[in-house]
PDB file of C-alpha atoms in Angstrom:
ATOM      1  CA  MET A 103      -0.429  -0.187   0.062  1.00 39.00           C
ATOM      2  CA  ASN A 104       0.966   3.513  -0.608  1.00 43.00           C
ATOM      3  CA  PRO A 105       2.202   6.009   2.023  1.00 42.00           C
ATOM      4  CA  PRO A 106      -0.878   8.290   2.872  1.00 42.00           C
ATOM      5  CA  ALA A 107      -1.589  11.212   0.150  1.00 44.00           C
ATOM      6  CA  GLN A 108       0.945  14.308   1.747  1.00 45.00           C
ATOM      7  CA  LYS A 109      -2.152  16.975   3.173  1.00 86.00           C
ATOM      8  CA  PHE A 110      -3.049  14.347   5.782  1.00 96.00           C
ATOM      9  CA  GLU A 111       0.308  15.867   7.914  1.00 96.00           C
ATOM     10  CA  LEU A 112      -0.178  12.578  10.510  1.00 98.00           C
ATOM     11  CA  VAL A 113       1.915  12.242  14.286  1.00 98.00           C
ATOM     12  CA  PRO A 114       5.392  10.329  13.244  1.00 97.00           C
ATOM     13  CA  GLU A 115       4.223   6.929  15.657  1.00 97.00           C
ATOM     14  CA  LEU A 116       0.723   6.535  13.360  1.00 97.00           C
ATOM     15  CA  ALA A 117       1.748   8.263   9.976  1.00 97.00           C
ATOM     16  CA  ALA A 118       4.410   4.531  10.333  1.00 97.00           C
ATOM     17  CA  ILE A 119       1.582   2.530  11.135  1.00 96.00           C
ATOM     18  CA  MET A 120      -1.317   3.974   8.580  1.00 96.00           C
ATOM     19  CA  ALA A 121       2.022   3.012   5.556  1.00 95.00           C
ATOM     20  CA  VAL A 122       1.310  -0.510   6.275  1.00 93.00           C
ATOM     21  CA  ILE A 123      -2.528  -1.463   7.303  1.00 90.00           C
ATOM     22  CA  PRO A 124      -5.187  -1.221   4.470  1.00 88.00           C
ATOM     23  CA  PRO A 125      -7.650   1.203   4.930  1.00 88.00           C
ATOM     24  CA  LEU A 126     -10.927  -0.756   6.077  1.00 89.00           C
ATOM     25  CA  PRO A 127     -12.560  -1.858   3.007  1.00 91.00           C
ATOM     26  CA  VAL A 128     -16.295  -1.383   1.471  1.00 95.00           C
ATOM     27  CA  VAL A 129     -18.393  -4.226   3.162  1.00 96.00           C
ATOM     28  CA  SER A 130     -21.151  -5.677   0.908  1.00 95.00           C
ATOM     29  CA  PRO A 131     -22.980  -9.375   2.205  1.00 95.00           C
ATOM     30  CA  GLU A 132     -20.684 -11.063  -0.194  1.00 95.00           C
ATOM     31  CA  THR A 133     -17.380  -9.292   1.511  1.00 94.00           C
ATOM     32  CA  VAL A 134     -18.714  -8.887   4.671  1.00 96.00           C
ATOM     33  CA  ALA A 135     -17.427 -12.858   6.051  1.00 95.00           C
ATOM     34  CA  ALA A 136     -13.750 -12.387   4.501  1.00 95.00           C
ATOM     35  CA  ILE A 137     -13.404  -8.902   6.013  1.00 95.00           C
ATOM     36  CA  ARG A 138     -15.074 -10.018   9.822  1.00 95.00           C
ATOM     37  CA  ARG A 139     -11.701 -12.783   9.686  1.00 94.00           C
ATOM     38  CA  ARG A 140      -9.270 -10.837   8.802  1.00 92.00           C
ATOM     39  CA  VAL A 141     -10.241  -8.272  11.536  1.00 92.00           C
ATOM     40  CA  THR A 142     -10.226 -10.747  13.809  1.00 91.00           C
ATOM     41  CA  GLU A 143      -7.507 -11.876  13.128  1.00 91.00           C
ATOM     42  CA  ALA A 144      -5.111  -9.011  13.182  1.00 87.00           C
ATOM     43  CA  SER A 145      -6.440  -7.753  15.732  1.00 86.00           C
ATOM     44  CA  ALA A 146      -5.263 -11.113  17.853  1.00 85.00           C
ATOM     45  CA  ARG A 147      -1.932  -9.827  17.301  1.00 86.00           C
ATOM     46  CA  GLN A 148      -2.090  -6.947  18.950  1.00 83.00           C
ATOM     47  CA  PRO A 149      -1.312  -6.582  23.050  1.00 85.00           C
ATOM     48  CA  ARG A 150      -3.480  -7.662  25.423  1.00 92.00           C
ATOM     49  CA  PRO A 151      -3.027  -5.908  28.929  1.00 96.00           C
ATOM     50  CA  ASP A 152      -3.177  -7.879  32.262  1.00 97.00           C
ATOM     51  CA  ILE A 153      -6.424  -7.193  34.195  1.00 98.00           C
ATOM     52  CA  HIS A 154      -7.983  -8.149  37.404  1.00 98.00           C
ATOM     53  CA  ALA A 155     -10.609 -10.373  36.345  1.00 98.00           C
ATOM     54  CA  VAL A 156     -11.764 -10.914  32.884  1.00 98.00           C
ATOM     55  CA  ALA A 157     -15.503 -12.540  32.479  1.00 98.00           C
ATOM     56  CA  ASP A 158     -17.883 -14.232  29.922  1.00 98.00           C
ATOM     57  CA  ARG A 159     -22.091 -13.683  30.546  1.00 98.00           C
ATOM     58  CA  THR A 160     -25.105 -13.805  28.770  1.00 98.00           C
ATOM     59  CA  VAL A 161     -28.178 -10.504  29.784  1.00 98.00           C
ATOM     60  CA  PRO A 162     -31.302 -10.913  27.643  1.00 98.00           C
ATOM     61  CA  GLY A 163     -32.448  -8.625  24.860  1.00 98.00           C
ATOM     62  CA  PRO A 164     -34.657  -8.078  22.429  1.00 98.00           C
ATOM     63  CA  ALA A 165     -33.916 -10.872  19.950  1.00 97.00           C
ATOM     64  CA  GLY A 166     -32.444 -13.305  22.395  1.00 97.00           C
ATOM     65  CA  ASP A 167     -29.225 -13.342  25.059  1.00 98.00           C
ATOM     66  CA  ILE A 168     -26.789 -10.849  24.228  1.00 98.00           C
ATOM     67  CA  PRO A 169     -23.295 -11.484  25.104  1.00 98.00           C
ATOM     68  CA  VAL A 170     -21.294  -9.985  27.171  1.00 98.00           C
ATOM     69  CA  ARG A 171     -17.579  -9.936  28.729  1.00 98.00           C
ATOM     70  CA  ILE A 172     -16.570  -8.362  31.746  1.00 98.00           C
ATOM     71  CA  TYR A 173     -13.444  -6.802  32.725  1.00 98.00           C
ATOM     72  CA  ARG A 174     -12.661  -6.134  37.028  1.00 98.00           C
ATOM     73  CA  PRO A 175      -9.792  -3.823  37.651  1.00 98.00           C
ATOM     74  CA  ARG A 176      -9.736  -4.404  40.503  1.00 97.00           C
ATOM     75  CA  ASP A 177     -11.474  -6.646  43.285  1.00 95.00           C
ATOM     76  CA  ALA A 178     -14.158  -4.697  44.681  1.00 94.00           C
ATOM     77  CA  ASP A 179     -17.629  -3.905  44.903  1.00 92.00           C
ATOM     78  CA  ASP A 180     -18.765  -1.068  44.210  1.00 95.00           C
ATOM     79  CA  LEU A 181     -16.992  -0.096  40.878  1.00 98.00           C
ATOM     80  CA  PRO A 182     -18.137   2.169  38.249  1.00 98.00           C
ATOM     81  CA  VAL A 183     -19.344   0.552  35.832  1.00 98.00           C
ATOM     82  CA  LEU A 184     -18.700   1.701  31.629  1.00 98.00           C
ATOM     83  CA  VAL A 185     -20.939  -0.596  29.284  1.00 99.00           C
ATOM     84  CA  PHE A 186     -19.115  -0.195  26.135  1.00 99.00           C
ATOM     85  CA  ALA A 187     -19.412  -0.759  21.938  1.00 98.00           C
ATOM     86  CA  HIS A 188     -16.889  -1.910  19.710  1.00 98.00           C
ATOM     87  CA  GLY A 189     -16.788  -0.188  16.509  1.00 97.00           C
ATOM     88  CA  GLY A 190     -16.696  -1.894  13.225  1.00 97.00           C
ATOM     89  CA  GLY A 191     -18.749  -0.078  10.813  1.00 97.00           C
ATOM     90  CA  TRP A 192     -21.892  -2.374  12.841  1.00 98.00           C
ATOM     91  CA  SER A 193     -20.437  -5.218  10.809  1.00 98.00           C
ATOM     92  CA  ILE A 194     -16.755  -6.507  11.262  1.00 96.00           C
ATOM     93  CA  CYS A 195     -15.599  -5.800  14.895  1.00 97.00           C
ATOM     94  CA  GLY A 196     -16.696  -8.318  18.209  1.00 97.00           C
ATOM     95  CA  ILE A 197     -16.145  -8.652  21.624  1.00 97.00           C
ATOM     96  CA  GLU A 198     -12.684 -10.107  20.258  1.00 95.00           C
ATOM     97  CA  THR A 199     -11.562  -7.425  18.085  1.00 96.00           C
ATOM     98  CA  HIS A 200     -11.868  -4.941  20.945  1.00 97.00           C
ATOM     99  CA  GLU A 201     -10.454  -6.552  23.744  1.00 97.00           C
ATOM    100  CA  GLY A 202      -6.874  -5.106  24.344  1.00 96.00           C
ATOM    101  CA  LEU A 203      -8.412  -1.602  23.980  1.00 97.00           C
ATOM    102  CA  CYS A 204     -11.334  -2.291  26.420  1.00 98.00           C
ATOM    103  CA  ARG A 205      -8.519  -3.748  29.041  1.00 98.00           C
ATOM    104  CA  GLU A 206      -7.045  -0.893  28.576  1.00 98.00           C
ATOM    105  CA  ILE A 207      -9.598   1.721  29.811  1.00 98.00           C
ATOM    106  CA  ALA A 208     -10.682  -0.512  32.631  1.00 98.00           C
ATOM    107  CA  ASN A 209      -7.399  -0.359  34.080  1.00 98.00           C
ATOM    108  CA  ARG A 210      -6.995   3.474  33.302  1.00 98.00           C
ATOM    109  CA  SER A 211     -10.412   4.593  34.489  1.00 98.00           C
ATOM    110  CA  GLY A 212     -10.669   2.265  36.838  1.00 98.00           C
ATOM    111  CA  PHE A 213     -14.450   1.331  35.628  1.00 98.00           C
ATOM    112  CA  LEU A 214     -16.172  -1.873  35.821  1.00 98.00           C
ATOM    113  CA  VAL A 215     -16.401  -2.141  31.619  1.00 98.00           C
ATOM    114  CA  VAL A 216     -18.594  -4.365  30.322  1.00 98.00           C
ATOM    115  CA  SER A 217     -18.246  -5.123  26.906  1.00 98.00           C
ATOM    116  CA  VAL A 218     -21.474  -6.369  24.383  1.00 98.00           C
ATOM    117  CA  GLU A 219     -21.933  -8.738  21.694  1.00 98.00           C
ATOM    118  CA  TYR A 220     -24.960  -6.130  19.855  1.00 98.00           C
ATOM    119  CA  ARG A 221     -26.184  -7.717  16.190  1.00 98.00           C
ATOM    120  CA  LEU A 222     -24.004  -7.256  13.385  1.00 98.00           C
ATOM    121  CA  ALA A 223     -24.821  -5.678  10.047  1.00 98.00           C
ATOM    122  CA  PRO A 224     -25.776  -6.824   7.250  1.00 97.00           C
ATOM    123  CA  GLU A 225     -27.493  -9.842   8.992  1.00 98.00           C
ATOM    124  CA  HIS A 226     -28.593  -7.906  11.231  1.00 98.00           C
ATOM    125  CA  VAL A 227     -30.202  -4.149   9.861  1.00 98.00           C
ATOM    126  CA  PHE A 228     -30.857  -1.309  11.559  1.00 98.00           C
ATOM    127  CA  PRO A 229     -33.029  -0.694  14.960  1.00 98.00           C
ATOM    128  CA  ALA A 230     -30.804  -4.279  15.774  1.00 98.00           C
ATOM    129  CA  ALA A 231     -27.853  -3.266  17.118  1.00 98.00           C
ATOM    130  CA  ALA A 232     -28.994  -0.681  18.751  1.00 98.00           C
ATOM    131  CA  GLU A 233     -31.734  -2.556  20.648  1.00 98.00           C
ATOM    132  CA  ASP A 234     -28.792  -5.015  21.251  1.00 98.00           C
ATOM    133  CA  PHE A 235     -27.097  -2.294  22.669  1.00 98.00           C
ATOM    134  CA  TYR A 236     -30.118  -0.143  24.535  1.00 98.00           C
ATOM    135  CA  ALA A 237     -31.125  -3.350  26.157  1.00 98.00           C
ATOM    136  CA  ALA A 238     -27.632  -4.702  27.382  1.00 98.00           C
ATOM    137  CA  ALA A 239     -27.599  -1.340  28.847  1.00 98.00           C
ATOM    138  CA  CYS A 240     -30.940  -1.674  30.969  1.00 98.00           C
ATOM    139  CA  TRP A 241     -29.826  -5.017  32.733  1.00 98.00           C
ATOM    140  CA  VAL A 242     -26.165  -3.825  33.945  1.00 98.00           C
ATOM    141  CA  ALA A 243     -28.548  -0.622  35.460  1.00 98.00           C
ATOM    142  CA  ALA A 244     -30.705  -2.623  36.336  1.00 98.00           C
ATOM    143  CA  HIS A 245     -28.351  -5.663  37.870  1.00 98.00           C
ATOM    144  CA  ALA A 246     -25.460  -3.390  38.381  1.00 98.00           C
ATOM    145  CA  GLY A 247     -24.747  -4.623  42.026  1.00 97.00           C
ATOM    146  CA  GLU A 248     -24.363  -8.508  40.517  1.00 97.00           C
ATOM    147  CA  ILE A 249     -21.283  -8.195  39.066  1.00 97.00           C
ATOM    148  CA  GLY A 250     -19.440  -5.956  41.331  1.00 97.00           C
ATOM    149  CA  GLY A 251     -20.283  -2.241  39.804  1.00 98.00           C
ATOM    150  CA  ASP A 252     -22.376   0.910  41.304  1.00 98.00           C
ATOM    151  CA  PRO A 253     -26.096   0.855  39.921  1.00 97.00           C
ATOM    152  CA  ALA A 254     -25.534   4.760  40.663  1.00 97.00           C
ATOM    153  CA  ARG A 255     -22.501   5.095  38.462  1.00 98.00           C
ATOM    154  CA  VAL A 256     -23.118   3.632  34.595  1.00 98.00           C
ATOM    155  CA  ALA A 257     -22.072   5.337  31.779  1.00 98.00           C
ATOM    156  CA  VAL A 258     -22.092   4.255  28.233  1.00 98.00           C
ATOM    157  CA  ALA A 259     -19.316   4.556  25.310  1.00 98.00           C
ATOM    158  CA  GLY A 260     -18.633   3.144  22.503  1.00 98.00           C
ATOM    159  CA  ASP A 261     -15.795   3.802  20.006  1.00 98.00           C
ATOM    160  CA  SER A 262     -16.886   4.784  16.002  1.00 98.00           C
ATOM    161  CA  ALA A 263     -20.033   2.878  14.820  1.00 98.00           C
ATOM    162  CA  GLY A 264     -19.999   2.154  18.789  1.00 98.00           C
ATOM    163  CA  ALA A 265     -19.961   5.712  19.727  1.00 98.00           C
ATOM    164  CA  ASN A 266     -23.230   5.642  17.356  1.00 98.00           C
ATOM    165  CA  LEU A 267     -24.621   3.212  19.547  1.00 98.00           C
ATOM    166  CA  ALA A 268     -23.755   4.777  22.495  1.00 98.00           C
ATOM    167  CA  ALA A 269     -25.661   8.326  21.820  1.00 98.00           C
ATOM    168  CA  VAL A 270     -28.630   6.810  20.528  1.00 98.00           C
ATOM    169  CA  ALA A 271     -28.832   4.788  24.231  1.00 98.00           C
ATOM    170  CA  GLY A 272     -28.582   8.581  25.135  1.00 98.00           C
ATOM    171  CA  LEU A 273     -31.696   9.292  23.822  1.00 98.00           C
ATOM    172  CA  MET A 274     -33.572   6.355  24.277  1.00 98.00           C
ATOM    173  CA  ALA A 275     -33.018   6.267  27.659  1.00 98.00           C
ATOM    174  CA  ARG A 276     -34.247   9.971  27.717  1.00 98.00           C
ATOM    175  CA  ASP A 277     -36.881   8.760  25.463  1.00 98.00           C
ATOM    176  CA  ARG A 278     -38.202   5.554  26.962  1.00 98.00           C
ATOM    177  CA  GLY A 279     -37.939   6.199  30.863  1.00 97.00           C
ATOM    178  CA  GLY A 280     -34.024   4.859  31.663  1.00 96.00           C
ATOM    179  CA  PRO A 281     -31.494   4.120  32.912  1.00 98.00           C
ATOM    180  CA  ARG A 282     -29.978   7.304  34.100  1.00 96.00           C
ATOM    181  CA  PHE A 283     -26.326   7.509  32.258  1.00 98.00           C
ATOM    182  CA  ALA A 284     -23.716   8.901  34.703  1.00 98.00           C
ATOM    183  CA  PHE A 285     -21.873   9.695  30.956  1.00 98.00           C
ATOM    184  CA  GLN A 286     -21.202   9.483  27.856  1.00 98.00           C
ATOM    185  CA  LEU A 287     -18.172   8.983  25.843  1.00 98.00           C
ATOM    186  CA  LEU A 288     -17.687   9.016  22.447  1.00 98.00           C
ATOM    187  CA  ALA A 289     -14.459   7.615  20.251  1.00 98.00           C
ATOM    188  CA  TYR A 290     -15.324   9.380  16.669  1.00 98.00           C
ATOM    189  CA  PRO A 291     -18.540   8.907  16.576  1.00 98.00           C
ATOM    190  CA  GLY A 292     -21.159   8.156  14.030  1.00 98.00           C
ATOM    191  CA  LEU A 293     -23.455  10.877  13.571  1.00 98.00           C
ATOM    192  CA  ASP A 294     -24.918  11.454  10.624  1.00 98.00           C
ATOM    193  CA  ALA A 295     -25.087   9.215   7.521  1.00 98.00           C
ATOM    194  CA  LEU A 296     -25.644  12.041   5.503  1.00 98.00           C
ATOM    195  CA  SER A 297     -22.986  14.372   6.424  1.00 96.00           C
ATOM    196  CA  GLU A 298     -21.658  16.610   3.927  1.00 96.00           C
ATOM    197  CA  ARG A 299     -19.782  19.275   6.318  1.00 98.00           C
ATOM    198  CA  PRO A 300     -16.475  20.253   5.656  1.00 97.00           C
ATOM    199  CA  SER A 301     -14.740  17.823   7.188  1.00 98.00           C
ATOM    200  CA  ALA A 302     -16.984  14.742   5.357  1.00 97.00           C
ATOM    201  CA  VAL A 303     -15.271  16.144   1.912  1.00 97.00           C
ATOM    202  CA  GLU A 304     -11.576  16.881   3.258  1.00 96.00           C
ATOM    203  CA  ASN A 305     -11.203  13.714   4.782  1.00 97.00           C
ATOM    204  CA  ALA A 306     -12.764  11.393   2.264  1.00 97.00           C
ATOM    205  CA  ASP A 307      -9.673   9.639   1.501  1.00 96.00           C
ATOM    206  CA  ALA A 308      -8.461   9.535   4.713  1.00 96.00           C
ATOM    207  CA  PRO A 309      -6.288   6.722   5.966  1.00 95.00           C
ATOM    208  CA  MET A 310      -8.155   3.970   7.562  1.00 95.00           C
ATOM    209  CA  LEU A 311     -11.589   5.005   7.446  1.00 96.00           C
ATOM    210  CA  ASN A 312     -12.888   6.822   3.728  1.00 96.00           C
ATOM    211  CA  ARG A 313     -15.543   7.820   2.194  1.00 97.00           C
ATOM    212  CA  SER A 314     -16.346   4.500   0.169  1.00 97.00           C
ATOM    213  CA  SER A 315     -16.310   2.572   2.980  1.00 97.00           C
ATOM    214  CA  SER A 316     -17.390   4.537   5.654  1.00 97.00           C
ATOM    215  CA  GLN A 317     -20.447   4.953   3.722  1.00 97.00           C
ATOM    216  CA  SER A 318     -21.071   1.095   2.287  1.00 97.00           C
ATOM    217  CA  MET A 319     -21.832   0.337   6.407  1.00 98.00           C
ATOM    218  CA  TRP A 320     -23.969   3.164   6.821  1.00 98.00           C
ATOM    219  CA  ARG A 321     -25.936   0.794   3.548  1.00 97.00           C
ATOM    220  CA  ALA A 322     -25.390  -2.556   5.475  1.00 97.00           C
ATOM    221  CA  TYR A 323     -26.475  -0.736   8.802  1.00 98.00           C
ATOM    222  CA  ALA A 324     -29.703   1.282   8.090  1.00 98.00           C
ATOM    223  CA  GLY A 325     -31.532  -1.786   5.277  1.00 97.00           C
ATOM    224  CA  ASP A 326     -34.903   0.251   4.170  1.00 97.00           C
ATOM    225  CA  ALA A 327     -34.844   2.595   7.053  1.00 98.00           C
ATOM    226  CA  ASP A 328     -34.776   6.779   7.393  1.00 98.00           C
ATOM    227  CA  LEU A 329     -30.699   7.989   7.037  1.00 98.00           C
ATOM    228  CA  ARG A 330     -32.392  10.346   9.379  1.00 98.00           C
ATOM    229  CA  HIS A 331     -33.987   8.682  11.708  1.00 98.00           C
ATOM    230  CA  PRO A 332     -32.595  10.027  15.167  1.00 98.00           C
ATOM    231  CA  TYR A 333     -31.266   5.872  16.433  1.00 98.00           C
ATOM    232  CA  LEU A 334     -29.366   5.810  13.503  1.00 98.00           C
ATOM    233  CA  SER A 335     -28.028   9.045  13.014  1.00 98.00           C
ATOM    234  CA  PRO A 336     -28.625  11.023  16.577  1.00 98.00           C
ATOM    235  CA  ILE A 337     -27.500  14.720  15.028  1.00 98.00           C
ATOM    236  CA  TYR A 338     -31.054  14.962  13.236  1.00 98.00           C
ATOM    237  CA  ALA A 339     -32.924  14.584  16.542  1.00 98.00           C
ATOM    238  CA  GLU A 340     -35.932  17.277  17.667  1.00 96.00           C
ATOM    239  CA  ASP A 341     -35.232  17.219  21.164  1.00 97.00           C
ATOM    240  CA  LEU A 342     -31.164  17.103  22.249  1.00 98.00           C
ATOM    241  CA  THR A 343     -32.194  18.081  26.014  1.00 98.00           C
ATOM    242  CA  GLY A 344     -31.752  16.000  28.722  1.00 97.00           C
ATOM    243  CA  LEU A 345     -29.029  14.395  27.944  1.00 98.00           C
ATOM    244  CA  PRO A 346     -26.771  12.762  29.919  1.00 97.00           C
ATOM    245  CA  PRO A 347     -22.814  14.920  29.933  1.00 98.00           C
ATOM    246  CA  ALA A 348     -20.718  13.863  27.151  1.00 98.00           C
ATOM    247  CA  MET A 349     -16.870  13.822  26.028  1.00 98.00           C
ATOM    248  CA  ILE A 350     -16.548  13.287  22.235  1.00 98.00           C
ATOM    249  CA  VAL A 351     -12.162  11.878  21.225  1.00 98.00           C
ATOM    250  CA  THR A 352     -12.259  12.910  16.918  1.00 98.00           C
ATOM    251  CA  ALA A 353      -8.809  12.740  14.714  1.00 98.00           C
ATOM    252  CA  GLN A 354      -8.434  15.466  12.708  1.00 98.00           C
ATOM    253  CA  TYR A 355      -8.336  14.034   9.676  1.00 98.00           C
ATOM    254  CA  ASP A 356     -11.714  11.763  10.935  1.00 98.00           C
ATOM    255  CA  MET A 357     -14.645  12.285   8.641  1.00 98.00           C
ATOM    256  CA  GLY A 358     -17.349  12.758  11.129  1.00 98.00           C
ATOM    257  CA  ARG A 359     -15.032  15.435  12.942  1.00 98.00           C
ATOM    258  CA  ASP A 360     -17.191  18.469  12.421  1.00 98.00           C
ATOM    259  CA  ASP A 361     -20.238  16.475  12.754  1.00 98.00           C
ATOM    260  CA  ALA A 362     -19.369  16.189  16.610  1.00 98.00           C
ATOM    261  CA  ARG A 363     -18.501  19.664  16.939  1.00 98.00           C
ATOM    262  CA  ALA A 364     -22.174  20.279  15.530  1.00 98.00           C
ATOM    263  CA  TYR A 365     -23.670  17.960  17.889  1.00 98.00           C
ATOM    264  CA  ALA A 366     -22.071  19.511  20.564  1.00 98.00           C
ATOM    265  CA  GLU A 367     -23.236  22.757  19.104  1.00 98.00           C
ATOM    266  CA  LEU A 368     -27.006  21.491  19.438  1.00 98.00           C
ATOM    267  CA  VAL A 369     -26.718  19.745  22.773  1.00 98.00           C
ATOM    268  CA  ALA A 370     -25.440  22.782  23.855  1.00 98.00           C
ATOM    269  CA  LYS A 371     -28.298  24.863  22.877  1.00 98.00           C
ATOM    270  CA  ALA A 372     -29.800  22.416  24.395  1.00 98.00           C
ATOM    271  CA  GLY A 373     -29.515  23.264  27.431  1.00 98.00           C
ATOM    272  CA  GLY A 374     -26.665  20.136  27.566  1.00 98.00           C
ATOM    273  CA  THR A 375     -22.796  19.639  27.778  1.00 97.00           C
ATOM    274  CA  VAL A 376     -20.720  17.184  25.076  1.00 97.00           C
ATOM    275  CA  ASP A 377     -16.618  18.085  25.152  1.00 98.00           C
ATOM    276  CA  VAL A 378     -14.558  17.562  21.689  1.00 98.00           C
ATOM    277  CA  LEU A 379     -11.429  16.254  21.791  1.00 98.00           C
ATOM    278  CA  VAL A 380     -10.019  16.829  18.596  1.00 98.00           C
ATOM    279  CA  VAL A 381      -6.575  15.590  18.080  1.00 98.00           C
ATOM    280  CA  LYS A 382      -4.479  16.579  15.575  1.00 98.00           C
ATOM    281  CA  GLY A 383      -2.235  14.227  13.207  1.00 98.00           C
ATOM    282  CA  ALA A 384      -4.836  11.736  13.974  1.00 98.00           C
ATOM    283  CA  VAL A 385      -7.175   9.916  12.064  1.00 98.00           C
ATOM    284  CA  HIS A 386     -10.463   7.671  12.502  1.00 98.00           C
ATOM    285  CA  GLY A 387      -9.484   4.620  15.545  1.00 97.00           C
ATOM    286  CA  PHE A 388      -6.666   6.614  16.105  1.00 98.00           C
ATOM    287  CA  LEU A 389      -6.866   5.591  19.600  1.00 97.00           C
ATOM    288  CA  SER A 390      -6.563   1.338  19.039  1.00 95.00           C
ATOM    289  CA  TYR A 391      -2.590   2.233  18.812  1.00 96.00           C
ATOM    290  CA  TYR A 392      -2.249   4.057  22.672  1.00 96.00           C
ATOM    291  CA  THR A 393       0.756   1.581  22.971  1.00 96.00           C
ATOM    292  CA  GLN A 394       2.382   2.524  19.931  1.00 96.00           C
ATOM    293  CA  VAL A 395       1.469   6.392  19.657  1.00 98.00           C
ATOM    294  CA  PRO A 396       1.565   8.980  22.682  1.00 98.00           C
ATOM    295  CA  ALA A 397      -0.655  11.155  21.481  1.00 98.00           C
ATOM    296  CA  SER A 398      -2.639   8.221  21.153  1.00 98.00           C
ATOM    297  CA  SER A 399      -1.901   7.497  25.029  1.00 98.00           C
ATOM    298  CA  ASP A 400      -2.248  10.708  26.171  1.00 98.00           C
ATOM    299  CA  ALA A 401      -6.135  11.356  24.104  1.00 98.00           C
ATOM    300  CA  LEU A 402      -7.228   8.076  25.970  1.00 98.00           C
ATOM    301  CA  ASP A 403      -6.000   9.051  29.719  1.00 98.00           C
ATOM    302  CA  ARG A 404      -8.214  12.390  29.029  1.00 98.00           C
ATOM    303  CA  ALA A 405     -11.082  10.459  27.869  1.00 98.00           C
ATOM    304  CA  CYS A 406     -10.389   8.351  31.385  1.00 98.00           C
ATOM    305  CA  ASP A 407     -10.053  11.041  33.366  1.00 97.00           C
ATOM    306  CA  ALA A 408     -13.788  12.760  32.042  1.00 98.00           C
ATOM    307  CA  LEU A 409     -14.964   9.319  32.463  1.00 98.00           C
ATOM    308  CA  ARG A 410     -13.450   9.779  36.256  1.00 97.00           C
ATOM    309  CA  ALA A 411     -14.800  13.059  37.042  1.00 97.00           C
ATOM    310  CA  ALA A 412     -18.505  11.953  36.020  1.00 97.00           C
ATOM    311  CA  VAL A 413     -18.076   9.906  39.160  1.00 95.00           C
ATOM    312  CA  GLY A 414     -16.697  12.206  41.155  1.00 91.00           C
ATOM    313  CA  GLU A 415     -13.024   9.806  41.490  1.00 87.00           C
ATOM    314  CA  PRO A 416     -10.005  11.550  41.089  1.00 83.00           C
ATOM    315  CA  ALA A 417      -7.484  11.691  38.232  1.00 79.00           C
ATOM    316  CA  ARG A 418      -5.008   8.940  38.338  1.00 76.00           C
ATOM    317  CA  ARG A 419      -2.755  11.412  36.691  1.00 59.00           C
TER     318      ARG A 419
END
């Protein structure tokens, strides 16, 4: 693969990684199985930090049991809880691909992290993933004490498509009468399936995630749904009041960078709070390279500090 185009001035460590990693491919019913295998095999070679304990279980969902994986950073029975949705365009990733990142978030934040294996597209189109993640978050909020968590301190998070699901869970909880989430941590979220904001155009051929692959993932998940449905594209919600405070971590060269800023402004106008961190020289998915890229590690620290502050815990740095 050729190195990233010169206009994308990445931090050196990330530029070296992007020079040897191909961008995410176009997803279709014919290609998705092979893409999943490739992504899972690649993720198995990534570091998996040591952690106090890991446990698998299932929780009830709208279409049957939902697998979850619970990461416990220390032995305690009242830990704050983070319900996490993995990215991967709603179609190509899972608990295994995000094993390392979830372990690292648990260790750095001190949160009990619950990673959710929601149904994937294109086999299961919208709103399957959103309903699964919301159902899992509801179960965790109601049963946090059973897994060593504090039911009064439950937050939601995700990266990419998973951040979309975490944002949607905030809307669903507001619309459906709960649960009350303490915080939302959204890493380079998909907020607008129809975005034509400047970053969507400027970064259309960015490393890691380009316009062709992004649009194919939106299509695979959306099916025949209205792309302006707020549970699909949260930025189109007519009412953004009553949402949990949030932090969005995004990248200078992410197509959704300006969507994040626009969403934060809309939430602020509705009386809410969304802090946006734009990391210079970074691309979509950069947090996953926290062991190799200092800018990724620093951003992850800031995100975990925001989580801790939201539930009354002091920063660890």
